């Protein structure tokens, strides 16, 4: 890895290090960095516990527990310079323990985490906000759990086992965390190595199959089917309109889909009351990104036909800039979303809204 020096029009090589050489510890440092910045693992995750030891009749303690955008549990195990031989077995045990957790138990676990480590927010409301769903649709841990490993070096017995589990449809990702130094400055590179990002979606598509879930509520099941059909229709329409910056969008049973640009996430959202497109700044605790964008508010709004709303979300880690469908436009749509009667008009609105919103906002996102 190299540091670019624009003043000399040259590059300076960073020195690759071991964590122990930099006196970086697993729980005090690497684990905390991931907990505070889970997006470094390539997706939006909500950390709901760390150093959790609440499993009955065991002394096991998992590193980090997270919720993904589907409401699924993600077990995160981090090591430093060596994974050791038993990290996969260790994670499988934790995953088996977590597989039986109910929605109420997960809310309780998350509330304990908030009370101990953060400001004591309401766990249930935080989960609803993160998943963008209502109270009646909050149904967690209904699919297979996932595992994520983070380490500097992976032993062959670990990678061999992981690859075998992947072939048998066990969902695992491995990230390599590599520290670098230059003088007093230290740097961290985190990259996904298994499965390679460019092949991950292919593997998911090839293995995806319908699974019977007797415990799944009828409301959630119908909602997933409907949303998957809708996002597929939107994806096809984006392709027809040659919206090529959205080429990685794929249909999922979420209330939003989108694409990342730097530290921002552009999303198509189905809200509780209306429809919107937005730029979601998921890791903006100090509001630096939002405030930097807000300086260009007049410039952005002068090029955009519509009302852009700026939500600093002072009590949240995230911030949001959004554009919603107007009440007049909403009233012109015939029927209800569940009826699928106005999906063509709605997808037309989404394509146009995101095109215009992205063109107005993104130049300033890239500038900051």
GROMACS .gro file of N, CA and C in nm, residues 60 77 85-97 147 149 158 161 165:
model
   60
   60UNK      N    1  -1.903  -1.967   2.729
   60UNK     CA    2  -1.864  -1.913   2.599
   60UNK      C    3  -1.892  -1.763   2.593
   77UNK      N    4  -1.646  -1.281   1.465
   77UNK     CA    5  -1.531  -1.323   1.545
   77UNK      C    6  -1.406  -1.257   1.489
   85UNK      N    7  -0.641  -2.250   1.517
   85UNK     CA    8  -0.702  -2.364   1.446
   85UNK      C    9  -0.851  -2.377   1.471
   86UNK      N   10  -0.899  -2.321   1.581
   86UNK     CA   11  -1.033  -2.355   1.627
   86UNK      C   12  -1.136  -2.244   1.607
   87UNK      N   13  -1.102  -2.139   1.534
   87UNK     CA   14  -1.193  -2.024   1.523
   87UNK      C   15  -1.325  -2.063   1.456
   88UNK      N   16  -1.321  -2.152   1.356
   88UNK     CA   17  -1.444  -2.191   1.288
   88UNK      C   18  -1.534  -2.271   1.382
   89UNK      N   19  -1.476  -2.366   1.452
   89UNK     CA   20  -1.553  -2.445   1.549
   89UNK      C   21  -1.612  -2.354   1.657
   90UNK      N   22  -1.534  -2.259   1.702
   90UNK     CA   23  -1.580  -2.165   1.804
   90UNK      C   24  -1.700  -2.086   1.753
   91UNK      N   25  -1.690  -2.033   1.631
   91UNK     CA   26  -1.799  -1.954   1.574
   91UNK      C   27  -1.923  -2.039   1.548
   92UNK      N   28  -1.903  -2.163   1.505
   92UNK     CA   29  -2.017  -2.252   1.482
   92UNK      C   30  -2.094  -2.278   1.612
   93UNK      N   31  -2.021  -2.292   1.722
   93UNK     CA   32  -2.088  -2.310   1.851
   93UNK      C   33  -2.173  -2.188   1.885
   94UNK      N   34  -2.114  -2.069   1.870
   94UNK     CA   35  -2.188  -1.947   1.902
   94UNK      C   36  -2.310  -1.933   1.812
   95UNK      N   37  -2.293  -1.969   1.685
   95UNK     CA   38  -2.404  -1.959   1.590
   95UNK      C   39  -2.516  -2.054   1.628
   96UNK      N   40  -2.480  -2.173   1.672
   96UNK     CA   41  -2.584  -2.269   1.712
   96UNK      C   42  -2.658  -2.218   1.836
   97UNK      N   43  -2.586  -2.153   1.928
   97UNK     CA   44  -2.652  -2.096   2.045
   97UNK      C   45  -2.750  -1.986   2.003
  147UNK      N   46  -2.193  -1.588   0.966
  147UNK     CA   47  -2.068  -1.568   1.041
  147UNK      C   48  -1.973  -1.481   0.961
  149UNK      N   49  -1.559  -1.356   0.990
  149UNK     CA   50  -1.429  -1.363   1.056
  149UNK      C   51  -1.343  -1.245   1.012
  158UNK      N   52  -0.827  -2.338   0.850
  158UNK     CA   53  -0.943  -2.249   0.865
  158UNK      C   54  -1.004  -2.220   0.729
  161UNK      N   55  -1.182  -2.522   0.577
  161UNK     CA   56  -1.312  -2.549   0.640
  161UNK      C   57  -1.416  -2.448   0.595
  165UNK      N   58  -1.771  -2.524   0.402
  165UNK     CA   59  -1.900  -2.480   0.456
  165UNK      C   60  -1.975  -2.394   0.355
   0.00000   0.00000   0.00000
